[in-house]
Short mmCIF file of C-alpha atoms in Angstrom, two decimals:
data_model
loop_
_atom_site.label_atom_id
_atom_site.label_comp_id
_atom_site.label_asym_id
_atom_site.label_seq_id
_atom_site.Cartn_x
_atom_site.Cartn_y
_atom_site.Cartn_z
CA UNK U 1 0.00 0.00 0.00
CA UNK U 2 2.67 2.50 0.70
CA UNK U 3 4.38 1.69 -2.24
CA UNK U 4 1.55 2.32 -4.54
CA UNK U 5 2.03 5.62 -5.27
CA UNK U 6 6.12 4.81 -6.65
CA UNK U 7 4.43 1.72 -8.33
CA UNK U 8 2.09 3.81 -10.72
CA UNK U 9 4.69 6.30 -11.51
CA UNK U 10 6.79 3.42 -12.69
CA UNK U 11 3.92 2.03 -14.42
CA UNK U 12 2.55 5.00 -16.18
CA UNK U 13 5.06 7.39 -15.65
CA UNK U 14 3.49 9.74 -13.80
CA UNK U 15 1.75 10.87 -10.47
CA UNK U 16 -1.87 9.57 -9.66
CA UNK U 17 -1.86 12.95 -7.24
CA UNK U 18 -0.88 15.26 -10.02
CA UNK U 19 -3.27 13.55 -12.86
CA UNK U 20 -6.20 13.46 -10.54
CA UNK U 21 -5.96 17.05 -9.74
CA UNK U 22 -5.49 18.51 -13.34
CA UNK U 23 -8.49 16.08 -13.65
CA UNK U 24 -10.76 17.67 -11.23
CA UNK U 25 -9.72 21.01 -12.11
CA UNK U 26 -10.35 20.47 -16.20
CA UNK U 27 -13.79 18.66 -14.90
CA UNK U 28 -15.29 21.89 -12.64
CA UNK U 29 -13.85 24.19 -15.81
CA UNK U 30 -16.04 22.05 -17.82
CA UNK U 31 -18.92 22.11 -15.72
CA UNK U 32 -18.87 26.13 -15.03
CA UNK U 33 -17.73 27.34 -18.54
CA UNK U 34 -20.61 27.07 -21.29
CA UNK U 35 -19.60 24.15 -23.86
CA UNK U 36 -19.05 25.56 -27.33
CA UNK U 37 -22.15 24.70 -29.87
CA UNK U 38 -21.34 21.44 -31.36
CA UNK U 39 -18.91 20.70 -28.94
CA UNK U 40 -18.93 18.46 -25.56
CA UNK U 41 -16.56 16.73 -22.87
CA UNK U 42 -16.36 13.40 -21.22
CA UNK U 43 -16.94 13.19 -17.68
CA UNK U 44 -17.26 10.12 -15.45
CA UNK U 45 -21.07 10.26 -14.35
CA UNK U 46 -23.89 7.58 -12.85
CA UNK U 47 -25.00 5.78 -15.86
CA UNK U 48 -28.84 5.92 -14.61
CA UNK U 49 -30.83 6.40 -17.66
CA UNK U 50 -27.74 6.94 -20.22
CA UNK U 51 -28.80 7.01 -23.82
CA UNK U 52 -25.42 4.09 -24.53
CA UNK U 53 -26.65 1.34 -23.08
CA UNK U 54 -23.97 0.99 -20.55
CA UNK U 55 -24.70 -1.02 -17.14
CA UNK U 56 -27.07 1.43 -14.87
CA UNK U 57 -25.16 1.49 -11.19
CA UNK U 58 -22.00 2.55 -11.96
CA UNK U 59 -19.84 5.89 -13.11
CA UNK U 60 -19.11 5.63 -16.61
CA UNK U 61 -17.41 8.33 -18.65
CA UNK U 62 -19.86 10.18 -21.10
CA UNK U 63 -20.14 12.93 -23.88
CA UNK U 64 -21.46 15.91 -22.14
CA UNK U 65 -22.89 19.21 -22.71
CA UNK U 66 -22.98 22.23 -19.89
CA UNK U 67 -24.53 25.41 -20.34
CA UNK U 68 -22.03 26.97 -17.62
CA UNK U 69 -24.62 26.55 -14.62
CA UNK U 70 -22.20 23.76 -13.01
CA UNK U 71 -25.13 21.11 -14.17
CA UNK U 72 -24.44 19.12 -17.37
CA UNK U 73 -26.37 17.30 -20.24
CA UNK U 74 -25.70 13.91 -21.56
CA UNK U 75 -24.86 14.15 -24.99
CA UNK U 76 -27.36 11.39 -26.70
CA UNK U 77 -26.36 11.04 -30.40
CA UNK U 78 -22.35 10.72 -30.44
CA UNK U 79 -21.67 7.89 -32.84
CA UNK U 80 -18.72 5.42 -31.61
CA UNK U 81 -16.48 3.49 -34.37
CA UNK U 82 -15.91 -0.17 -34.03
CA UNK U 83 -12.90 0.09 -31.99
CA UNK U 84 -14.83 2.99 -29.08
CA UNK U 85 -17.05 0.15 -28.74
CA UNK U 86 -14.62 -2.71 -28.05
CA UNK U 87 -13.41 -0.30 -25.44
CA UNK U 88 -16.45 0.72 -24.31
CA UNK U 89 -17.49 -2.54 -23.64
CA UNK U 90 -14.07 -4.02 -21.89
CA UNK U 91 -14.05 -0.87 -19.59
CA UNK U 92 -17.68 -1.79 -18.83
CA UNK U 93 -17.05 -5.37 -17.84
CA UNK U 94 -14.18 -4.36 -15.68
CA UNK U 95 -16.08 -1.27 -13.57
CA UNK U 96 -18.83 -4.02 -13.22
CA UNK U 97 -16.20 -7.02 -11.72
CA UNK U 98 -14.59 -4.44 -9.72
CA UNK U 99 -18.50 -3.29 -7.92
CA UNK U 100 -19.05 -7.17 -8.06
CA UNK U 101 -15.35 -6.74 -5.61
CA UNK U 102 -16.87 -4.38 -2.95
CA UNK U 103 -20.44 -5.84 -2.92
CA UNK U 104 -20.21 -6.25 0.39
CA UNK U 105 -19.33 -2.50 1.21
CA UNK U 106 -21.70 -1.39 -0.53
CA UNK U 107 -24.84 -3.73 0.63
CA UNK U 108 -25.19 -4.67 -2.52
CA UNK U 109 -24.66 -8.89 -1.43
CA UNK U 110 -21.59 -11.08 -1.05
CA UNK U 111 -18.57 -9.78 -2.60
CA UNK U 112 -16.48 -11.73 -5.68
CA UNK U 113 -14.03 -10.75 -6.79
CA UNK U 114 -13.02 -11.84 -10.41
CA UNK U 115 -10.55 -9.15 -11.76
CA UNK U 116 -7.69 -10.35 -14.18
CA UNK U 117 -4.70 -9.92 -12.45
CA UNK U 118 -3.50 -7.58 -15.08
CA UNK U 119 -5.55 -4.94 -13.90
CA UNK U 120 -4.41 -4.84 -10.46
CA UNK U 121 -0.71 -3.87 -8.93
CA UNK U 122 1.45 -5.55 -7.22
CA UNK U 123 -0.06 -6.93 -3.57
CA UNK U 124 -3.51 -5.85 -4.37
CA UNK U 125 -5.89 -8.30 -4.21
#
């Protein structure tokens, strides 16, 4: 656990503290700045009633739309190539194993954890 933070920099080379805050920062920009006509952003949001057809119960990022109020719009006719929705679909499956991991945080049953180890760092798990 304490090593985590070295292990991801070695791994993808950079900071989880430094990406997460440009992250949050780019995210409330997004949310407080009117998007452009024509134009929208991703942002990880509950899928409840999304227009994809992605799993409802988990945060999934989608194409959004703000009109600078801090609310935001799901974007419902972005068109996703063959290869978006490979990805799509594998991120999907692996947001849904990981919820299936804390099921029993979350009172949502008996946890199970089924992750490939790939996913996971070293000593996790």
């Amino acid at each position: 656990m304490f090593q985590r933070g070295g292990v991801l920099i070695q791994k993808w080379g950079r900071s989880s503290a430094a990406s997460t805050a440009v992250s949050i920062v780019d995210a409330m920009k997004s949310l407080v700045t009117p998007t452009p006509e024509g134009d929208w952003f991703s942002s990880g949001v509950y899928t409840t009633g999304n227009p994809y057809g992605i799993a409802e119960g988990i945060v999934f990022s989608m194409p959004c739309r703000s009109k600078g109020d801090g609310d935001y719009e799901l974007v419902k006719d972005v068109i996703f190539d063959e290869y978006l929705l490979k990805r799509i679909t594998k991120t999907e499956a692996e947001l849904l194993a990981e919820k299936r991991c804390v099921a029993h945080l979350t009172g949502e049953g008996i946890a199970f954890c089924d992750l490939p180890e790939d996913t996971m760092l070293p000593g996790e798990m």
